[in-house]
Each structure stands twice: as C-alpha cells, then as structure tokens.
Amino acid sequence: MIELYTWGTPNGRKVSVMLEELGLPYRVHKIDIGKGEQFKPEYVAINPNSKIPTIVDPDGPDGEPFALFESGAILIYLAGKTDKLLPAATRGKYVALQWLMFQMGGVGPIFGQVHHFLRAAKIEVPYATERYVKEKDRLYGVLDHRLAEAPYLSGNEYTIADIATYPWVARHEWHRTDLGRFPNVRRWFDAIGARPAVQRGMAVPG
Ligand SMILES: N[C@@H](CCC(=O)N[C@@H](CS)C(=O)NCC(=O)O)C(=O)O
C-alpha cells in the first residue's frame, strides 16, 4: 500500500490521478497546507521542502521503503515501477518527459503565481499580475498549438505529461481563462476529464 501525503491542489492531484490510473492501492494522508501541517517535523522528515505531495512506497527499490517528493519525480517513479504511462521507446519517452518538464517548470509555477496575484495577494500588484497573466496566456498558446498536432501532449499516447498538466488546466476558472480561446486544449481537457480514473483522482483527498 503506497502512502500518499497530499492536499486538494493540482500538484497533489497529479499523483492521486496517477495512482488511480495505475490501479495501485494507496492510503491518503491529508496535509492541510492552510494550517501549516507541511512544516511539522514528522512531515519534514519525508519532505524537507515542506510541500505536498510526497509518497512512501513500502516496496521501493530493493524491496526497501522509499520516500519521494516532487510530483514530477513521483510520476516518473510510478511509471517506471509499473511500466505504464511513459513510453518505453526513446523518442516517445523523451517527448513525454519534455512536456512533463514544461509543466513542472512552466505551467505549474506560472499558473500558481497567477492564482496568488488574482486570488490571494493582500494588495493589488498590477505589474506582477500582468506579467504572470501574459505568460500564462502564452503557455496556453503553446499547449494549444501542440494539441492541434496531436491528441495528447506526448503524441498519440496518454502519458504522465497529460496527467501532470490536467489538474492545472482544471483550475482555469481560478486563473480566469476561457478555454473557448484554446479549442485544442478544450478538446484534450474534456477527453481527459471523462476518464473515470481522472475523476476519482481529482476528488482526492475528499
Ligand atoms: N514542485 C513541487 C511543488 C509542490 C507545491 O508547490 N505544493 C504546494 C501545493 S500545490 C504546497 O505544498 N504549498 C505549501 C507551501 O508552499 O507552504 C511539486 O511539484 O511537487
């Protein structure tokens, strides 16, 4: 049974969607980041970065328990453990990892900043808001262009790149993005959202 430490945010839901897609048994431990539970010493012991998500696989490499943080690393680990959702062939594998890194280094951090400045900042900061909204729109344009060429981010196969990106696009209302402006993203978003495993994973931690 994999232990999943998570909260109801896009980075946490990437991992619950992945576990649901793989059909791996897992137990959810809620880490309420609003209450600062990510800073408790027992959590910092498995995630020194004090953020969710983290997994502990009791049956890790060499059969030993294995704690892992960073959602992208967790997705790659689970794909490797099961030989699923990351193509084995070199070209497909690195195209999937390319779009996963695009999510980790671009979509996640930039959409997160947009959420902060539109929804959480205690004062209005027009310069920062404008800067991040503009970059968010540019990233949507890149996604839309890619999804005009292929059904999924990695090509013809649904992979961890899609799993990583979906929960961020699912927050499109938070970052005030009309998916009608990005019809290829909309088609991809609807197709992925129809997957039962995605629906179950997106409801975690409940
Ligand atoms: N790069 C990390 C980012 C994780 C992250 O930012 N998690 C947020 C929730 S989505 C968090 O735990 N925030 C709590 C905090 O910043 O104190 C990953 O992908 O795992």
mmCIF file with all atom_site columns, C-alpha atoms and ligand atoms in Angstrom:
data_model
loop_
_atom_site.group_PDB
_atom_site.id
_atom_site.type_symbol
_atom_site.label_atom_id
_atom_site.label_alt_id
_atom_site.label_comp_id
_atom_site.label_asym_id
_atom_site.label_entity_id
_atom_site.label_seq_id
_atom_site.pdbx_PDB_ins_code
_atom_site.Cartn_x
_atom_site.Cartn_y
_atom_site.Cartn_z
_atom_site.occupancy
_atom_site.B_iso_or_equiv
_atom_site.pdbx_formal_charge
_atom_site.auth_seq_id
_atom_site.auth_comp_id
_atom_site.auth_asym_id
_atom_site.auth_atom_id
_atom_site.pdbx_PDB_model_num
ATOM   1   C CA  . MET A 1 1   ? 0.000   0.000  0.000   1.00 0.00 ? 1   MET A CA  1
ATOM   2   C CA  . ILE A 1 2   ? 1.562   3.315  -1.100  1.00 0.00 ? 2   ILE A CA  1
ATOM   3   C CA  . GLU A 1 3   ? 1.202   6.123  1.428   1.00 0.00 ? 3   GLU A CA  1
ATOM   4   C CA  . LEU A 1 4   ? 0.222   9.424  -0.247  1.00 0.00 ? 4   LEU A CA  1
ATOM   5   C CA  . TYR A 1 5   ? 0.632   12.704 1.614   1.00 0.00 ? 5   TYR A CA  1
ATOM   6   C CA  . THR A 1 6   ? -1.447  15.268 -0.193  1.00 0.00 ? 6   THR A CA  1
ATOM   7   C CA  . TRP A 1 7   ? -3.958  18.101 -0.211  1.00 0.00 ? 7   TRP A CA  1
ATOM   8   C CA  . GLY A 1 8   ? -6.624  19.236 -2.703  1.00 0.00 ? 8   GLY A CA  1
ATOM   9   C CA  . THR A 1 9   ? -4.304  21.098 -5.054  1.00 0.00 ? 9   THR A CA  1
ATOM   10  C CA  . PRO A 1 10  ? -3.094  20.460 -8.619  1.00 0.00 ? 10  PRO A CA  1
ATOM   11  C CA  . ASN A 1 11  ? 0.315   19.092 -7.578  1.00 0.00 ? 11  ASN A CA  1
ATOM   12  C CA  . GLY A 1 12  ? -1.292  16.659 -5.154  1.00 0.00 ? 12  GLY A CA  1
ATOM   13  C CA  . ARG A 1 13  ? -3.936  15.562 -7.637  1.00 0.00 ? 13  ARG A CA  1
ATOM   14  C CA  . LYS A 1 14  ? -1.384  14.669 -10.284 1.00 0.00 ? 14  LYS A CA  1
ATOM   15  C CA  . VAL A 1 15  ? -0.313  11.832 -8.010  1.00 0.00 ? 15  VAL A CA  1
ATOM   16  C CA  . SER A 1 16  ? -3.793  10.665 -6.972  1.00 0.00 ? 16  SER A CA  1
ATOM   17  C CA  . VAL A 1 17  ? -4.827  10.621 -10.668 1.00 0.00 ? 17  VAL A CA  1
ATOM   18  C CA  . MET A 1 18  ? -1.699  8.588  -11.488 1.00 0.00 ? 18  MET A CA  1
ATOM   19  C CA  . LEU A 1 19  ? -2.347  6.082  -8.695  1.00 0.00 ? 19  LEU A CA  1
ATOM   20  C CA  . GLU A 1 20  ? -5.954  5.718  -9.839  1.00 0.00 ? 20  GLU A CA  1
ATOM   21  C CA  . GLU A 1 21  ? -4.881  5.220  -13.464 1.00 0.00 ? 21  GLU A CA  1
ATOM   22  C CA  . LEU A 1 22  ? -2.444  2.527  -12.373 1.00 0.00 ? 22  LEU A CA  1
ATOM   23  C CA  . GLY A 1 23  ? -4.928  0.879  -10.024 1.00 0.00 ? 23  GLY A CA  1
ATOM   24  C CA  . LEU A 1 24  ? -2.289  0.795  -7.279  1.00 0.00 ? 24  LEU A CA  1
ATOM   25  C CA  . PRO A 1 25  ? -3.652  0.614  -3.734  1.00 0.00 ? 25  PRO A CA  1
ATOM   26  C CA  . TYR A 1 26  ? -2.837  3.738  -1.720  1.00 0.00 ? 26  TYR A CA  1
ATOM   27  C CA  . ARG A 1 27  ? -3.721  5.381  1.560   1.00 0.00 ? 27  ARG A CA  1
ATOM   28  C CA  . VAL A 1 28  ? -4.309  9.131  1.711   1.00 0.00 ? 28  VAL A CA  1
ATOM   29  C CA  . HIS A 1 29  ? -2.816  11.257 4.489   1.00 0.00 ? 29  HIS A CA  1
ATOM   30  C CA  . LYS A 1 30  ? -4.177  14.799 4.455   1.00 0.00 ? 30  LYS A CA  1
ATOM   31  C CA  . ILE A 1 31  ? -1.560  17.504 4.949   1.00 0.00 ? 31  ILE A CA  1
ATOM   32  C CA  . ASP A 1 32  ? -3.524  20.711 5.481   1.00 0.00 ? 32  ASP A CA  1
ATOM   33  C CA  . ILE A 1 33  ? -1.183  23.279 3.977   1.00 0.00 ? 33  ILE A CA  1
ATOM   34  C CA  . GLY A 1 34  ? -3.525  26.079 5.086   1.00 0.00 ? 34  GLY A CA  1
ATOM   35  C CA  . LYS A 1 35  ? -2.871  25.078 8.686   1.00 0.00 ? 35  LYS A CA  1
ATOM   36  C CA  . GLY A 1 36  ? 0.886   24.674 8.152   1.00 0.00 ? 36  GLY A CA  1
ATOM   37  C CA  . GLU A 1 37  ? 0.948   20.875 8.591   1.00 0.00 ? 37  GLU A CA  1
ATOM   38  C CA  . GLN A 1 38  ? 3.653   20.692 5.907   1.00 0.00 ? 38  GLN A CA  1
ATOM   39  C CA  . PHE A 1 39  ? 6.078   22.167 8.435   1.00 0.00 ? 39  PHE A CA  1
ATOM   40  C CA  . LYS A 1 40  ? 5.574   19.514 11.125  1.00 0.00 ? 40  LYS A CA  1
ATOM   41  C CA  . PRO A 1 41  ? 8.853   17.703 11.872  1.00 0.00 ? 41  PRO A CA  1
ATOM   42  C CA  . GLU A 1 42  ? 7.413   14.275 11.061  1.00 0.00 ? 42  GLU A CA  1
ATOM   43  C CA  . TYR A 1 43  ? 6.414   15.525 7.601   1.00 0.00 ? 43  TYR A CA  1
ATOM   44  C CA  . VAL A 1 44  ? 9.665   17.408 7.009   1.00 0.00 ? 44  VAL A CA  1
ATOM   45  C CA  . ALA A 1 45  ? 11.423  14.101 7.691   1.00 0.00 ? 45  ALA A CA  1
ATOM   46  C CA  . ILE A 1 46  ? 9.968   12.727 4.434   1.00 0.00 ? 46  ILE A CA  1
ATOM   47  C CA  . ASN A 1 47  ? 9.768   16.050 2.541   1.00 0.00 ? 47  ASN A CA  1
ATOM   48  C CA  . PRO A 1 48  ? 12.498  18.527 3.504   1.00 0.00 ? 48  PRO A CA  1
ATOM   49  C CA  . ASN A 1 49  ? 10.895  21.046 1.101   1.00 0.00 ? 49  ASN A CA  1
ATOM   50  C CA  . SER A 1 50  ? 7.683   21.170 3.210   1.00 0.00 ? 50  SER A CA  1
ATOM   51  C CA  . LYS A 1 51  ? 5.271   20.928 0.298   1.00 0.00 ? 51  LYS A CA  1
ATOM   52  C CA  . ILE A 1 52  ? 2.791   18.332 -0.900  1.00 0.00 ? 52  ILE A CA  1
ATOM   53  C CA  . PRO A 1 53  ? 2.793   15.770 -2.474  1.00 0.00 ? 53  PRO A CA  1
ATOM   54  C CA  . THR A 1 54  ? 5.023   13.038 -1.046  1.00 0.00 ? 54  THR A CA  1
ATOM   55  C CA  . ILE A 1 55  ? 4.726   9.272  -1.346  1.00 0.00 ? 55  ILE A CA  1
ATOM   56  C CA  . VAL A 1 56  ? 6.190   6.487  0.735   1.00 0.00 ? 56  VAL A CA  1
ATOM   57  C CA  . ASP A 1 57  ? 6.371   3.192  -1.120  1.00 0.00 ? 57  ASP A CA  1
ATOM   58  C CA  . PRO A 1 58  ? 6.886   0.372  1.379   1.00 0.00 ? 58  PRO A CA  1
ATOM   59  C CA  . ASP A 1 59  ? 8.017   -1.800 -1.527  1.00 0.00 ? 59  ASP A CA  1
ATOM   60  C CA  . GLY A 1 60  ? 10.570  0.592  -3.020  1.00 0.00 ? 60  GLY A CA  1
ATOM   61  C CA  . PRO A 1 61  ? 13.822  -0.167 -4.820  1.00 0.00 ? 61  PRO A CA  1
ATOM   62  C CA  . ASP A 1 62  ? 15.469  -3.342 -3.453  1.00 0.00 ? 62  ASP A CA  1
ATOM   63  C CA  . GLY A 1 63  ? 12.234  -4.028 -1.556  1.00 0.00 ? 63  GLY A CA  1
ATOM   64  C CA  . GLU A 1 64  ? 13.049  -1.264 0.954   1.00 0.00 ? 64  GLU A CA  1
ATOM   65  C CA  . PRO A 1 65  ? 10.674  1.599  1.915   1.00 0.00 ? 65  PRO A CA  1
ATOM   66  C CA  . PHE A 1 66  ? 11.186  4.637  -0.301  1.00 0.00 ? 66  PHE A CA  1
ATOM   67  C CA  . ALA A 1 67  ? 10.046  8.219  0.368   1.00 0.00 ? 67  ALA A CA  1
ATOM   68  C CA  . LEU A 1 68  ? 9.849   10.530 -2.637  1.00 0.00 ? 68  LEU A CA  1
ATOM   69  C CA  . PHE A 1 69  ? 8.773   14.150 -3.108  1.00 0.00 ? 69  PHE A CA  1
ATOM   70  C CA  . GLU A 1 70  ? 8.401   16.437 -6.184  1.00 0.00 ? 70  GLU A CA  1
ATOM   71  C CA  . SER A 1 71  ? 5.326   15.489 -8.179  1.00 0.00 ? 71  SER A CA  1
ATOM   72  C CA  . GLY A 1 72  ? 7.229   15.077 -11.463 1.00 0.00 ? 72  GLY A CA  1
ATOM   73  C CA  . ALA A 1 73  ? 9.706   12.666 -9.878  1.00 0.00 ? 73  ALA A CA  1
ATOM   74  C CA  . ILE A 1 74  ? 6.826   10.733 -8.296  1.00 0.00 ? 74  ILE A CA  1
ATOM   75  C CA  . LEU A 1 75  ? 5.077   10.364 -11.683 1.00 0.00 ? 75  LEU A CA  1
ATOM   76  C CA  . ILE A 1 76  ? 8.299   9.138  -13.326 1.00 0.00 ? 76  ILE A CA  1
ATOM   77  C CA  . TYR A 1 77  ? 8.907   6.720  -10.443 1.00 0.00 ? 77  TYR A CA  1
ATOM   78  C CA  . LEU A 1 78  ? 5.404   5.239  -10.573 1.00 0.00 ? 78  LEU A CA  1
ATOM   79  C CA  . ALA A 1 79  ? 5.576   4.952  -14.376 1.00 0.00 ? 79  ALA A CA  1
ATOM   80  C CA  . GLY A 1 80  ? 8.902   3.120  -14.029 1.00 0.00 ? 80  GLY A CA  1
ATOM   81  C CA  . LYS A 1 81  ? 7.608   0.863  -11.272 1.00 0.00 ? 81  LYS A CA  1
ATOM   82  C CA  . THR A 1 82  ? 4.683   -0.301 -13.413 1.00 0.00 ? 82  THR A CA  1
ATOM   83  C CA  . ASP A 1 83  ? 5.986   0.199  -16.975 1.00 0.00 ? 83  ASP A CA  1
ATOM   84  C CA  . LYS A 1 84  ? 2.889   2.248  -17.705 1.00 0.00 ? 84  LYS A CA  1
ATOM   85  C CA  . LEU A 1 85  ? 2.044   5.787  -18.872 1.00 0.00 ? 85  LEU A CA  1
ATOM   86  C CA  . LEU A 1 86  ? 5.591   6.593  -20.044 1.00 0.00 ? 86  LEU A CA  1
ATOM   87  C CA  . PRO A 1 87  ? 6.519   5.165  -23.447 1.00 0.00 ? 87  PRO A CA  1
ATOM   88  C CA  . ALA A 1 88  ? 9.441   2.716  -23.459 1.00 0.00 ? 88  ALA A CA  1
ATOM   89  C CA  . ALA A 1 89  ? 10.808  3.773  -26.863 1.00 0.00 ? 89  ALA A CA  1
ATOM   90  C CA  . THR A 1 90  ? 13.452  6.501  -26.618 1.00 0.00 ? 90  THR A CA  1
ATOM   91  C CA  . ARG A 1 91  ? 11.727  9.127  -28.773 1.00 0.00 ? 91  ARG A CA  1
ATOM   92  C CA  . GLY A 1 92  ? 8.300   8.773  -27.141 1.00 0.00 ? 92  GLY A CA  1
ATOM   93  C CA  . LYS A 1 93  ? 9.803   8.650  -23.676 1.00 0.00 ? 93  LYS A CA  1
ATOM   94  C CA  . TYR A 1 94  ? 11.757  11.888 -24.033 1.00 0.00 ? 94  TYR A CA  1
ATOM   95  C CA  . VAL A 1 95  ? 8.918   13.709 -25.760 1.00 0.00 ? 95  VAL A CA  1
ATOM   96  C CA  . ALA A 1 96  ? 6.737   12.780 -22.765 1.00 0.00 ? 96  ALA A CA  1
ATOM   97  C CA  . LEU A 1 97  ? 9.455   13.914 -20.334 1.00 0.00 ? 97  LEU A CA  1
ATOM   98  C CA  . GLN A 1 98  ? 9.864   17.151 -22.316 1.00 0.00 ? 98  GLN A CA  1
ATOM   99  C CA  . TRP A 1 99  ? 6.179   18.013 -21.817 1.00 0.00 ? 99  TRP A CA  1
ATOM   100 C CA  . LEU A 1 100 ? 6.346   16.898 -18.196 1.00 0.00 ? 100 LEU A CA  1
ATOM   101 C CA  . MET A 1 101 ? 9.254   19.335 -17.631 1.00 0.00 ? 101 MET A CA  1
ATOM   102 C CA  . PHE A 1 102 ? 7.303   22.025 -19.481 1.00 0.00 ? 102 PHE A CA  1
ATOM   103 C CA  . GLN A 1 103 ? 4.542   21.539 -16.920 1.00 0.00 ? 103 GLN A CA  1
ATOM   104 C CA  . MET A 1 104 ? 6.902   21.390 -13.936 1.00 0.00 ? 104 MET A CA  1
ATOM   105 C CA  . GLY A 1 105 ? 8.991   24.410 -14.957 1.00 0.00 ? 105 GLY A CA  1
ATOM   106 C CA  . GLY A 1 106 ? 6.333   26.500 -16.727 1.00 0.00 ? 106 GLY A CA  1
ATOM   107 C CA  . VAL A 1 107 ? 2.651   25.701 -16.309 1.00 0.00 ? 107 VAL A CA  1
ATOM   108 C CA  . GLY A 1 108 ? 2.779   24.894 -12.578 1.00 0.00 ? 108 GLY A CA  1
ATOM   109 C CA  . PRO A 1 109 ? 4.884   27.807 -11.316 1.00 0.00 ? 109 PRO A CA  1
ATOM   110 C CA  . ILE A 1 110 ? 3.296   30.418 -13.618 1.00 0.00 ? 110 ILE A CA  1
ATOM   111 C CA  . PHE A 1 111 ? -0.338  29.376 -13.081 1.00 0.00 ? 111 PHE A CA  1
ATOM   112 C CA  . GLY A 1 112 ? 0.450   29.253 -9.358  1.00 0.00 ? 112 GLY A CA  1
ATOM   113 C CA  . GLN A 1 113 ? 1.666   32.862 -9.448  1.00 0.00 ? 113 GLN A CA  1
ATOM   114 C CA  . VAL A 1 114 ? -1.473  33.907 -11.351 1.00 0.00 ? 114 VAL A CA  1
ATOM   115 C CA  . HIS A 1 115 ? -3.612  32.256 -8.665  1.00 0.00 ? 115 HIS A CA  1
ATOM   116 C CA  . HIS A 1 116 ? -1.650  34.069 -5.993  1.00 0.00 ? 116 HIS A CA  1
ATOM   117 C CA  . PHE A 1 117 ? -1.887  37.537 -7.519  1.00 0.00 ? 117 PHE A CA  1
ATOM   118 C CA  . LEU A 1 118 ? -5.531  37.191 -8.615  1.00 0.00 ? 118 LEU A CA  1
ATOM   119 C CA  . ARG A 1 119 ? -6.864  35.476 -5.505  1.00 0.00 ? 119 ARG A CA  1
ATOM   120 C CA  . ALA A 1 120 ? -4.561  35.613 -2.501  1.00 0.00 ? 120 ALA A CA  1
ATOM   121 C CA  . ALA A 1 121 ? -2.338  38.698 -2.592  1.00 0.00 ? 121 ALA A CA  1
ATOM   122 C CA  . LYS A 1 122 ? -3.191  41.113 0.217   1.00 0.00 ? 122 LYS A CA  1
ATOM   123 C CA  . ILE A 1 123 ? -2.600  44.101 -2.061  1.00 0.00 ? 123 ILE A CA  1
ATOM   124 C CA  . GLU A 1 124 ? -3.144  44.547 -5.784  1.00 0.00 ? 124 GLU A CA  1
ATOM   125 C CA  . VAL A 1 125 ? 0.126   44.300 -7.697  1.00 0.00 ? 125 VAL A CA  1
ATOM   126 C CA  . PRO A 1 126 ? -0.752  45.197 -11.312 1.00 0.00 ? 126 PRO A CA  1
ATOM   127 C CA  . TYR A 1 127 ? 2.788   44.762 -12.659 1.00 0.00 ? 127 TYR A CA  1
ATOM   128 C CA  . ALA A 1 128 ? 3.128   41.207 -11.310 1.00 0.00 ? 128 ALA A CA  1
ATOM   129 C CA  . THR A 1 129 ? -0.443  40.249 -12.219 1.00 0.00 ? 129 THR A CA  1
ATOM   130 C CA  . GLU A 1 130 ? 0.015   41.454 -15.790 1.00 0.00 ? 130 GLU A CA  1
ATOM   131 C CA  . ARG A 1 131 ? 3.381   39.736 -16.133 1.00 0.00 ? 131 ARG A CA  1
ATOM   132 C CA  . TYR A 1 132 ? 2.116   36.335 -14.973 1.00 0.00 ? 132 TYR A CA  1
ATOM   133 C CA  . VAL A 1 133 ? -1.246  36.508 -16.780 1.00 0.00 ? 133 VAL A CA  1
ATOM   134 C CA  . LYS A 1 134 ? 0.605   37.288 -20.027 1.00 0.00 ? 134 LYS A CA  1
ATOM   135 C CA  . GLU A 1 135 ? 2.964   34.348 -19.538 1.00 0.00 ? 135 GLU A CA  1
ATOM   136 C CA  . LYS A 1 136 ? 0.025   32.069 -18.574 1.00 0.00 ? 136 LYS A CA  1
ATOM   137 C CA  . ASP A 1 137 ? -1.715  33.001 -21.855 1.00 0.00 ? 137 ASP A CA  1
ATOM   138 C CA  . ARG A 1 138 ? 1.483   32.357 -23.789 1.00 0.00 ? 138 ARG A CA  1
ATOM   139 C CA  . LEU A 1 139 ? 1.765   28.894 -22.189 1.00 0.00 ? 139 LEU A CA  1
ATOM   140 C CA  . TYR A 1 140 ? -1.858  28.137 -23.104 1.00 0.00 ? 140 TYR A CA  1
ATOM   141 C CA  . GLY A 1 141 ? -0.951  29.101 -26.676 1.00 0.00 ? 141 GLY A CA  1
ATOM   142 C CA  . VAL A 1 142 ? 1.956   26.631 -26.655 1.00 0.00 ? 142 VAL A CA  1
ATOM   143 C CA  . LEU A 1 143 ? -0.314  23.881 -25.305 1.00 0.00 ? 143 LEU A CA  1
ATOM   144 C CA  . ASP A 1 144 ? -3.000  24.678 -27.863 1.00 0.00 ? 144 ASP A CA  1
ATOM   145 C CA  . HIS A 1 145 ? -0.501  24.557 -30.719 1.00 0.00 ? 145 HIS A CA  1
ATOM   146 C CA  . ARG A 1 146 ? 0.849   21.214 -29.533 1.00 0.00 ? 146 ARG A CA  1
ATOM   147 C CA  . LEU A 1 147 ? -2.637  19.759 -29.083 1.00 0.00 ? 147 LEU A CA  1
ATOM   148 C CA  . ALA A 1 148 ? -3.565  20.857 -32.613 1.00 0.00 ? 148 ALA A CA  1
ATOM   149 C CA  . GLU A 1 149 ? -0.845  18.487 -33.875 1.00 0.00 ? 149 GLU A CA  1
ATOM   150 C CA  . ALA A 1 150 ? -1.529  15.526 -31.606 1.00 0.00 ? 150 ALA A CA  1
ATOM   151 C CA  . PRO A 1 151 ? -4.318  14.193 -29.377 1.00 0.00 ? 151 PRO A CA  1
ATOM   152 C CA  . TYR A 1 152 ? -2.077  14.160 -26.283 1.00 0.00 ? 152 TYR A CA  1
ATOM   153 C CA  . LEU A 1 153 ? 0.939   16.170 -25.198 1.00 0.00 ? 153 LEU A CA  1
ATOM   154 C CA  . SER A 1 154 ? 3.337   13.324 -25.957 1.00 0.00 ? 154 SER A CA  1
ATOM   155 C CA  . GLY A 1 155 ? 1.685   12.423 -29.262 1.00 0.00 ? 155 GLY A CA  1
ATOM   156 C CA  . ASN A 1 156 ? -0.769  9.593  -29.750 1.00 0.00 ? 156 ASN A CA  1
ATOM   157 C CA  . GLU A 1 157 ? -0.413  8.189  -26.235 1.00 0.00 ? 157 GLU A CA  1
ATOM   158 C CA  . TYR A 1 158 ? -1.873  9.451  -22.963 1.00 0.00 ? 158 TYR A CA  1
ATOM   159 C CA  . THR A 1 159 ? 1.099   9.763  -20.580 1.00 0.00 ? 159 THR A CA  1
ATOM   160 C CA  . ILE A 1 160 ? 2.324   11.295 -17.344 1.00 0.00 ? 160 ILE A CA  1
ATOM   161 C CA  . ALA A 1 161 ? 2.726   14.605 -19.227 1.00 0.00 ? 161 ALA A CA  1
ATOM   162 C CA  . ASP A 1 162 ? -1.067  14.825 -19.594 1.00 0.00 ? 162 ASP A CA  1
ATOM   163 C CA  . ILE A 1 163 ? -1.593  13.679 -16.006 1.00 0.00 ? 163 ILE A CA  1
ATOM   164 C CA  . ALA A 1 164 ? 0.717   16.442 -14.748 1.00 0.00 ? 164 ALA A CA  1
ATOM   165 C CA  . THR A 1 165 ? -0.918  19.186 -16.803 1.00 0.00 ? 165 THR A CA  1
ATOM   166 C CA  . TYR A 1 166 ? -4.614  18.333 -16.436 1.00 0.00 ? 166 TYR A CA  1
ATOM   167 C CA  . PRO A 1 167 ? -5.097  19.369 -12.777 1.00 0.00 ? 167 PRO A CA  1
ATOM   168 C CA  . TRP A 1 168 ? -3.602  22.803 -13.541 1.00 0.00 ? 168 TRP A CA  1
ATOM   169 C CA  . VAL A 1 169 ? -5.887  23.376 -16.533 1.00 0.00 ? 169 VAL A CA  1
ATOM   170 C CA  . ALA A 1 170 ? -8.763  22.182 -14.332 1.00 0.00 ? 170 ALA A CA  1
ATOM   171 C CA  . ARG A 1 171 ? -8.192  25.416 -12.385 1.00 0.00 ? 171 ARG A CA  1
ATOM   172 C CA  . HIS A 1 172 ? -8.912  27.514 -15.494 1.00 0.00 ? 172 HIS A CA  1
ATOM   173 C CA  . GLU A 1 173 ? -11.633 29.447 -13.682 1.00 0.00 ? 173 GLU A CA  1
ATOM   174 C CA  . TRP A 1 174 ? -9.186  30.388 -10.928 1.00 0.00 ? 174 TRP A CA  1
ATOM   175 C CA  . HIS A 1 175 ? -6.821  31.885 -13.497 1.00 0.00 ? 175 HIS A CA  1
ATOM   176 C CA  . ARG A 1 176 ? -9.733  33.388 -15.462 1.00 0.00 ? 176 ARG A CA  1
ATOM   177 C CA  . THR A 1 177 ? -9.060  31.564 -18.698 1.00 0.00 ? 177 THR A CA  1
ATOM   178 C CA  . ASP A 1 178 ? -11.818 30.935 -21.187 1.00 0.00 ? 178 ASP A CA  1
ATOM   179 C CA  . LEU A 1 179 ? -10.955 27.556 -22.713 1.00 0.00 ? 179 LEU A CA  1
ATOM   180 C CA  . GLY A 1 180 ? -13.038 28.622 -25.734 1.00 0.00 ? 180 GLY A CA  1
ATOM   181 C CA  . ARG A 1 181 ? -9.979  30.665 -26.745 1.00 0.00 ? 181 ARG A CA  1
ATOM   182 C CA  . PHE A 1 182 ? -7.914  27.445 -26.850 1.00 0.00 ? 182 PHE A CA  1
ATOM   183 C CA  . PRO A 1 183 ? -10.113 24.885 -28.661 1.00 0.00 ? 183 PRO A CA  1
ATOM   184 C CA  . ASN A 1 184 ? -7.466  22.162 -28.812 1.00 0.00 ? 184 ASN A CA  1
ATOM   185 C CA  . VAL A 1 185 ? -6.831  22.441 -25.081 1.00 0.00 ? 185 VAL A CA  1
ATOM   186 C CA  . ARG A 1 186 ? -10.593 22.311 -24.563 1.00 0.00 ? 186 ARG A CA  1
ATOM   187 C CA  . ARG A 1 187 ? -10.922 19.074 -26.588 1.00 0.00 ? 187 ARG A CA  1
ATOM   188 C CA  . TRP A 1 188 ? -7.982  17.487 -24.701 1.00 0.00 ? 188 TRP A CA  1
ATOM   189 C CA  . PHE A 1 189 ? -9.325  18.721 -21.353 1.00 0.00 ? 189 PHE A CA  1
ATOM   190 C CA  . ASP A 1 190 ? -12.780 17.222 -21.994 1.00 0.00 ? 190 ASP A CA  1
ATOM   191 C CA  . ALA A 1 191 ? -11.323 13.885 -23.151 1.00 0.00 ? 191 ALA A CA  1
ATOM   192 C CA  . ILE A 1 192 ? -9.098  13.539 -20.098 1.00 0.00 ? 192 ILE A CA  1
ATOM   193 C CA  . GLY A 1 193 ? -11.795 14.733 -17.725 1.00 0.00 ? 193 GLY A CA  1
ATOM   194 C CA  . ALA A 1 194 ? -14.070 11.936 -18.997 1.00 0.00 ? 194 ALA A CA  1
ATOM   195 C CA  . ARG A 1 195 ? -11.663 9.243  -17.763 1.00 0.00 ? 195 ARG A CA  1
ATOM   196 C CA  . PRO A 1 196 ? -13.101 7.582  -14.615 1.00 0.00 ? 196 PRO A CA  1
ATOM   197 C CA  . ALA A 1 197 ? -9.624  7.306  -13.018 1.00 0.00 ? 197 ALA A CA  1
ATOM   198 C CA  . VAL A 1 198 ? -9.102  11.031 -13.516 1.00 0.00 ? 198 VAL A CA  1
ATOM   199 C CA  . GLN A 1 199 ? -12.458 11.785 -11.911 1.00 0.00 ? 199 GLN A CA  1
ATOM   200 C CA  . ARG A 1 200 ? -11.584 9.617  -8.912  1.00 0.00 ? 200 ARG A CA  1
ATOM   201 C CA  . GLY A 1 201 ? -8.092  11.079 -8.579  1.00 0.00 ? 201 GLY A CA  1
ATOM   202 C CA  . MET A 1 202 ? -9.374  14.653 -8.822  1.00 0.00 ? 202 MET A CA  1
ATOM   203 C CA  . ALA A 1 203 ? -11.703 14.015 -5.859  1.00 0.00 ? 203 ALA A CA  1
ATOM   204 C CA  . VAL A 1 204 ? -8.750  13.238 -3.556  1.00 0.00 ? 204 VAL A CA  1
ATOM   205 C CA  . PRO A 1 205 ? -8.305  13.969 -0.678  1.00 0.00 ? 205 PRO A CA  1
ATOM   206 C CA  . GLY A 1 206 ? -12.054 14.409 -0.391  1.00 0.00 ? 206 GLY A CA  1
HETATM 207 N N1  . LIG B 2 .   ? 7.492   21.364 -7.382  1.00 0.00 ? 1   LIG B N1  1
HETATM 208 C C1  . LIG B 2 .   ? 6.671   20.841 -6.307  1.00 0.00 ? 1   LIG B C1  1
HETATM 209 C C2  . LIG B 2 .   ? 5.687   21.907 -5.911  1.00 0.00 ? 1   LIG B C2  1
HETATM 210 C C3  . LIG B 2 .   ? 4.821   21.444 -4.764  1.00 0.00 ? 1   LIG B C3  1
HETATM 211 C C4  . LIG B 2 .   ? 3.953   22.581 -4.254  1.00 0.00 ? 1   LIG B C4  1
HETATM 212 O O1  . LIG B 2 .   ? 4.171   23.778 -4.563  1.00 0.00 ? 1   LIG B O1  1
HETATM 213 N N2  . LIG B 2 .   ? 2.951   22.219 -3.454  1.00 0.00 ? 1   LIG B N2  1
HETATM 214 C C5  . LIG B 2 .   ? 2.092   23.212 -2.871  1.00 0.00 ? 1   LIG B C5  1
HETATM 215 C C6  . LIG B 2 .   ? 0.626   22.830 -3.069  1.00 0.00 ? 1   LIG B C6  1
HETATM 216 S S1  . LIG B 2 .   ? 0.218   22.685 -4.803  1.00 0.00 ? 1   LIG B S1  1
HETATM 217 C C7  . LIG B 2 .   ? 2.364   23.290 -1.378  1.00 0.00 ? 1   LIG B C7  1
HETATM 218 O O2  . LIG B 2 .   ? 2.569   22.279 -0.741  1.00 0.00 ? 1   LIG B O2  1
HETATM 219 N N3  . LIG B 2 .   ? 2.349   24.503 -0.826  1.00 0.00 ? 1   LIG B N3  1
HETATM 220 C C8  . LIG B 2 .   ? 2.517   24.704 0.584   1.00 0.00 ? 1   LIG B C8  1
HETATM 221 C C9  . LIG B 2 .   ? 3.533   25.759 0.896   1.00 0.00 ? 1   LIG B C9  1
HETATM 222 O O3  . LIG B 2 .   ? 4.078   26.379 -0.047  1.00 0.00 ? 1   LIG B O3  1
HETATM 223 O O4  . LIG B 2 .   ? 3.781   26.006 2.077   1.00 0.00 ? 1   LIG B O4  1
HETATM 224 C C10 . LIG B 2 .   ? 5.958   19.580 -6.804  1.00 0.00 ? 1   LIG B C10 1
HETATM 225 O O5  . LIG B 2 .   ? 5.570   19.567 -7.979  1.00 0.00 ? 1   LIG B O5  1
HETATM 226 O O6  . LIG B 2 .   ? 5.780   18.624 -6.030  1.00 0.00 ? 1   LIG B O6  1
#
